[in-house]
Coordinates of C-alpha atoms in Angstrom, one line a residue:
D1148 CA 30.9 -39.7 5.3
E1149 CA 34.3 -41.3 5.7
Y1150 CA 36.0 -37.9 5.6
G1151 CA 33.8 -36.5 8.4
M1152 CA 31.9 -34.2 6.0
T1153 CA 28.1 -33.6 6.1
R1154 CA 26.4 -34.3 2.8
Q1155 CA 23.5 -31.9 2.1
I1156 CA 20.2 -33.5 1.0
V1157 CA 18.9 -31.7 -2.1
K1158 CA 15.2 -31.6 -2.7
D1159 CA 12.9 -30.4 -5.4
V1160 CA 11.3 -27.2 -4.0
H1161 CA 8.1 -27.6 -6.1
S1162 CA 7.6 -31.1 -4.8
V1163 CA 8.3 -29.9 -1.2
T1164 CA 5.6 -27.3 -1.6
G1165 CA 3.3 -29.8 -3.3
V1166 CA 3.5 -32.2 -0.4
M1167 CA 2.3 -29.5 2.0
F1168 CA -1.2 -29.3 0.4
A1169 CA -1.3 -32.5 -1.7
M1170 CA -4.0 -34.2 0.3
E1171 CA -6.3 -31.2 -0.2
V1172 CA -6.1 -31.8 -4.0
L1173 CA -5.8 -35.6 -3.9
K1174 CA -9.0 -36.0 -1.8
R1175 CA -10.8 -34.2 -4.6
E1176 CA -9.2 -36.2 -7.4
L1177 CA -8.9 -39.8 -6.1
S1178 CA -11.2 -42.4 -4.7
S1179 CA -10.8 -43.6 -1.1
A1180 CA -9.2 -46.9 -2.4
Q1181 CA -6.7 -45.0 -4.5
L1182 CA -5.9 -42.7 -1.5
G1183 CA -5.3 -45.8 0.6
A1184 CA -2.4 -46.7 -1.5
L1185 CA -0.4 -43.6 -0.5
E1186 CA 2.2 -43.4 2.2
L1187 CA 1.0 -40.9 4.8
D1188 CA 3.0 -39.6 7.8
E1189 CA 1.7 -38.9 11.3
F1190 CA 0.1 -35.7 10.1
S1191 CA -1.8 -37.6 7.4
R1192 CA 0.3 -36.0 4.7
M1193 CA 1.9 -37.8 1.7
S1194 CA 5.6 -38.6 2.1
Y1195 CA 8.0 -36.5 0.0
E1196 CA 9.8 -39.6 -1.1
Q1197 CA 6.7 -41.2 -2.6
F1198 CA 5.5 -37.9 -4.1
R1199 CA 8.9 -37.3 -5.8
A1200 CA 9.2 -40.8 -7.0
I1201 CA 5.8 -40.6 -8.7
V1202 CA 6.7 -37.3 -10.3
T1203 CA 10.0 -38.6 -11.7
T1204 CA 9.1 -42.2 -12.6
G1205 CA 5.4 -42.3 -13.0
V1206 CA 3.5 -45.6 -12.6
A1207 CA 6.8 -47.4 -12.0
A1208 CA 6.9 -45.8 -8.5
L1209 CA 3.7 -47.7 -7.7
S1210 CA 4.7 -51.0 -9.2
S1211 CA 5.1 -52.7 -5.8
L1212 CA 1.5 -51.8 -4.8
K1213 CA -1.5 -53.9 -5.7
L1214 CA -3.1 -51.3 -8.0
S1215 CA -4.8 -51.7 -11.3
E1216 CA -3.3 -49.8 -14.2
E1217 CA -6.2 -47.4 -14.2
D1218 CA -5.8 -46.6 -10.5
A1219 CA -2.0 -46.1 -10.9
K1220 CA -2.5 -43.7 -13.8
A1221 CA -5.1 -41.8 -11.8
I1222 CA -2.7 -41.4 -8.9
V1223 CA 0.2 -40.3 -11.2
S1224 CA -2.1 -37.8 -13.0
A1225 CA -3.3 -36.3 -9.6
V1226 CA 0.2 -36.0 -8.2
E1227 CA 1.5 -34.3 -11.4
K1228 CA -1.4 -31.9 -11.1
V1229 CA -0.4 -31.1 -7.5
R1230 CA 3.2 -30.4 -8.5
K1231 CA 2.1 -28.0 -11.3
M1232 CA -0.1 -26.2 -8.8
A1233 CA 2.8 -26.1 -6.4
K1234 CA 5.0 -24.4 -9.0
A1235 CA 2.3 -21.8 -9.6
V1236 CA 2.1 -21.2 -5.9
N1237 CA 5.8 -20.8 -5.4
F1238 CA 6.2 -18.3 -8.2
L1239 CA 3.1 -16.4 -7.1
I1240 CA 4.3 -16.1 -3.5
C1241 CA 7.7 -15.0 -4.6
Y1242 CA 6.0 -12.1 -6.4
L1243 CA 3.7 -11.3 -3.4
G1244 CA 0.6 -12.6 -5.3
Q1245 CA -2.8 -12.8 -3.6
P1246 CA -5.1 -15.8 -3.2
S1247 CA -7.6 -14.3 -5.7
T1248 CA -4.8 -14.3 -8.3
L1249 CA -3.9 -17.9 -7.5
A1250 CA -7.5 -18.9 -7.7
G1251 CA -7.9 -17.3 -11.1
N1252 CA -4.6 -18.8 -12.4
L1253 CA -5.5 -22.4 -11.3
G1254 CA -9.3 -22.2 -11.7
I1255 CA -10.0 -23.1 -8.1
P1256 CA -12.2 -21.4 -5.4
V1257 CA -10.6 -18.5 -3.6
A1258 CA -11.2 -20.2 -0.2
F1259 CA -9.2 -23.2 -1.5
A1260 CA -6.4 -20.9 -2.7
E1261 CA -6.3 -19.2 0.7
R1262 CA -5.9 -22.5 2.5
I1263 CA -3.1 -23.6 0.2
M1264 CA -1.2 -20.4 0.6
A1265 CA -1.7 -20.4 4.4
Q1266 CA -0.3 -23.9 4.6
V1267 CA 2.8 -22.9 2.5
F1268 CA 3.5 -19.8 4.7
E1269 CA 3.1 -21.9 7.8
S1270 CA 5.6 -24.5 6.6
Y1271 CA 8.1 -21.9 5.3
G1272 CA 8.1 -19.9 8.6
R1273 CA 10.7 -17.4 7.5
L1274 CA 9.2 -16.6 4.2
A1275 CA 6.7 -13.8 5.2
P1276 CA 9.1 -12.1 7.6
W1277 CA 11.8 -12.2 4.9
Q1278 CA 9.5 -10.5 2.4
A1279 CA 8.7 -7.8 4.9
E1280 CA 12.3 -7.3 5.7
T1281 CA 13.3 -7.1 2.0
I1282 CA 10.6 -4.4 1.4
K1283 CA 11.7 -2.4 4.4
F1284 CA 15.3 -2.5 3.3
A1285 CA 14.4 -1.5 -0.3
R1286 CA 12.3 1.4 1.0
T1287 CA 15.1 2.6 3.3
H1288 CA 18.1 2.1 0.9
G1289 CA 16.6 2.3 -2.6
Y1290 CA 18.0 -1.1 -3.7
V1291 CA 18.0 -4.8 -2.8
T1292 CA 20.9 -7.3 -2.9
T1293 CA 21.1 -10.9 -4.1
A1294 CA 22.7 -13.7 -2.1
Y1295 CA 25.8 -13.0 -4.1
G1296 CA 25.9 -9.3 -3.2
T1297 CA 24.7 -7.9 -6.5
W1298 CA 22.7 -4.6 -6.1
K1299 CA 19.4 -4.2 -7.8
H1300 CA 18.0 -0.7 -7.7
V1301 CA 14.2 -0.4 -7.1
S1302 CA 11.7 2.1 -8.4
S1303 CA 11.0 5.3 -6.5
D1304 CA 7.4 4.2 -6.6
I1305 CA 8.2 2.1 -3.5
L1306 CA 7.8 5.4 -1.6
S1307 CA 4.7 6.5 -3.5
K1308 CA 1.4 7.4 -1.7
D1309 CA -0.4 5.6 -4.5
G1310 CA -1.1 2.2 -3.2
G1311 CA -1.1 0.5 -6.6
K1312 CA 2.3 1.9 -7.6
R1313 CA 3.8 1.2 -4.2
S1314 CA 2.5 -2.4 -4.2
R1315 CA 3.9 -3.0 -7.6
A1316 CA 7.3 -1.7 -6.6
E1317 CA 7.3 -3.8 -3.4
R1318 CA 6.6 -6.9 -5.5
Q1319 CA 9.4 -6.0 -7.9
A1320 CA 11.8 -5.6 -5.0
V1321 CA 11.1 -9.0 -3.6
N1322 CA 11.2 -10.6 -7.1
Q1323 CA 14.4 -8.8 -8.1
T1324 CA 16.1 -10.3 -5.0
I1325 CA 15.2 -13.9 -6.1
Q1326 CA 15.5 -13.5 -9.9
G1327 CA 18.7 -11.6 -9.6
C1328 CA 20.2 -14.4 -7.6
A1329 CA 19.1 -16.9 -10.3
A1330 CA 20.9 -14.7 -12.8
D1331 CA 24.1 -14.7 -10.6
I1332 CA 24.0 -18.5 -10.4
L1333 CA 23.7 -18.7 -14.2
K1334 CA 26.8 -16.5 -14.6
C1335 CA 28.7 -18.9 -12.2
V1336 CA 27.6 -21.8 -14.3
L1337 CA 28.7 -20.2 -17.6
T1338 CA 32.0 -19.3 -16.1
A1339 CA 32.6 -22.9 -14.8
A1340 CA 31.5 -24.3 -18.2
E1341 CA 34.1 -22.0 -19.9
E1342 CA 36.8 -23.0 -17.4
R1343 CA 36.1 -26.7 -18.0
K1344 CA 35.9 -26.3 -21.7
V1345 CA 32.5 -27.8 -22.1
F1346 CA 31.8 -25.9 -25.3
H1347 CA 35.3 -25.7 -26.7
D1348 CA 34.8 -28.4 -29.3
P1349 CA 31.9 -27.5 -31.6
R1350 CA 31.8 -31.1 -32.9
K1351 CA 30.7 -32.1 -29.4
A1352 CA 28.5 -29.2 -28.1
V1353 CA 27.5 -25.8 -29.1
M1354 CA 25.9 -23.3 -26.7
H1355 CA 23.2 -21.2 -28.4
A1356 CA 22.1 -19.0 -25.6
P1357 CA 21.4 -18.7 -21.9
I1358 CA 17.6 -18.3 -21.4
Y1359 CA 16.6 -17.1 -17.9
D1360 CA 18.0 -19.8 -15.6
E1361 CA 18.7 -22.4 -18.3
I1362 CA 21.3 -23.0 -21.0
M1363 CA 20.2 -24.0 -24.5
A1364 CA 22.8 -26.1 -26.4
S1365 CA 23.1 -28.6 -29.2
V1366 CA 25.0 -31.7 -28.2
H1367 CA 26.2 -34.6 -30.3
M1368 CA 24.6 -37.8 -29.2
D1369 CA 28.0 -39.5 -28.7
Y1370 CA 28.9 -36.7 -26.2
A1371 CA 25.5 -36.4 -24.5
F1372 CA 26.2 -38.5 -21.4
E1373 CA 29.5 -36.8 -20.8
Y1374 CA 27.9 -33.4 -21.3
V1375 CA 25.1 -34.1 -18.8
E1376 CA 27.6 -35.3 -16.2
K1377 CA 29.7 -32.2 -16.6
M1378 CA 26.8 -29.8 -16.5
Q1379 CA 25.2 -31.6 -13.5
D1380 CA 28.5 -31.4 -11.7
I1381 CA 28.9 -27.7 -12.4
M1382 CA 25.3 -26.9 -11.3
N1383 CA 25.8 -28.8 -8.0
L1384 CA 28.8 -26.8 -7.0

């Protein structure tokens, strides 16, 4: 920009994952005419920009195309289905889940689940090595750390000769690294909200509770826009 700083492009991780295998699903859900309306890259994959636009704005994202209302709704429904699947894939992979589990969760053939997961691991090249490194570290040291340096001790089962117990402890080690980081981020958000006095006037906003990685609050309608701006600014820090 004018100050010589590089601006980071933020993307929705579930949409990024969804684009990786979207065509696998869309070819099953849509007609050839409906598929022809999509923006595909040189690898015959749907563009992230169009995918995300459909997720966020629905049929409005397709208004410039010559599509019937029925076709537009079909495309939106199919893309939304892909993103829901992508969310399931991301969470399952973070917990070292297997294709058979994904197949059962989504009601799809195991072979299809295997292809989806293979595409995701191929696209996120550092994911599988990072998981292996995290497990090795946990086995050696007895704990894992978040990106913020918070320690999370792991179960001694990670050294067990029982494959089931050991596998469960390994999954927990990887998941604790990710979920623990989410908890750290939430603490940063709560601290910044306190410093900026977001909840100091109960006539404007009242925080009820932090829930996992979200904040539940009641906000007066006259303060809603200002509240959203403040919280968005805080979460983008």
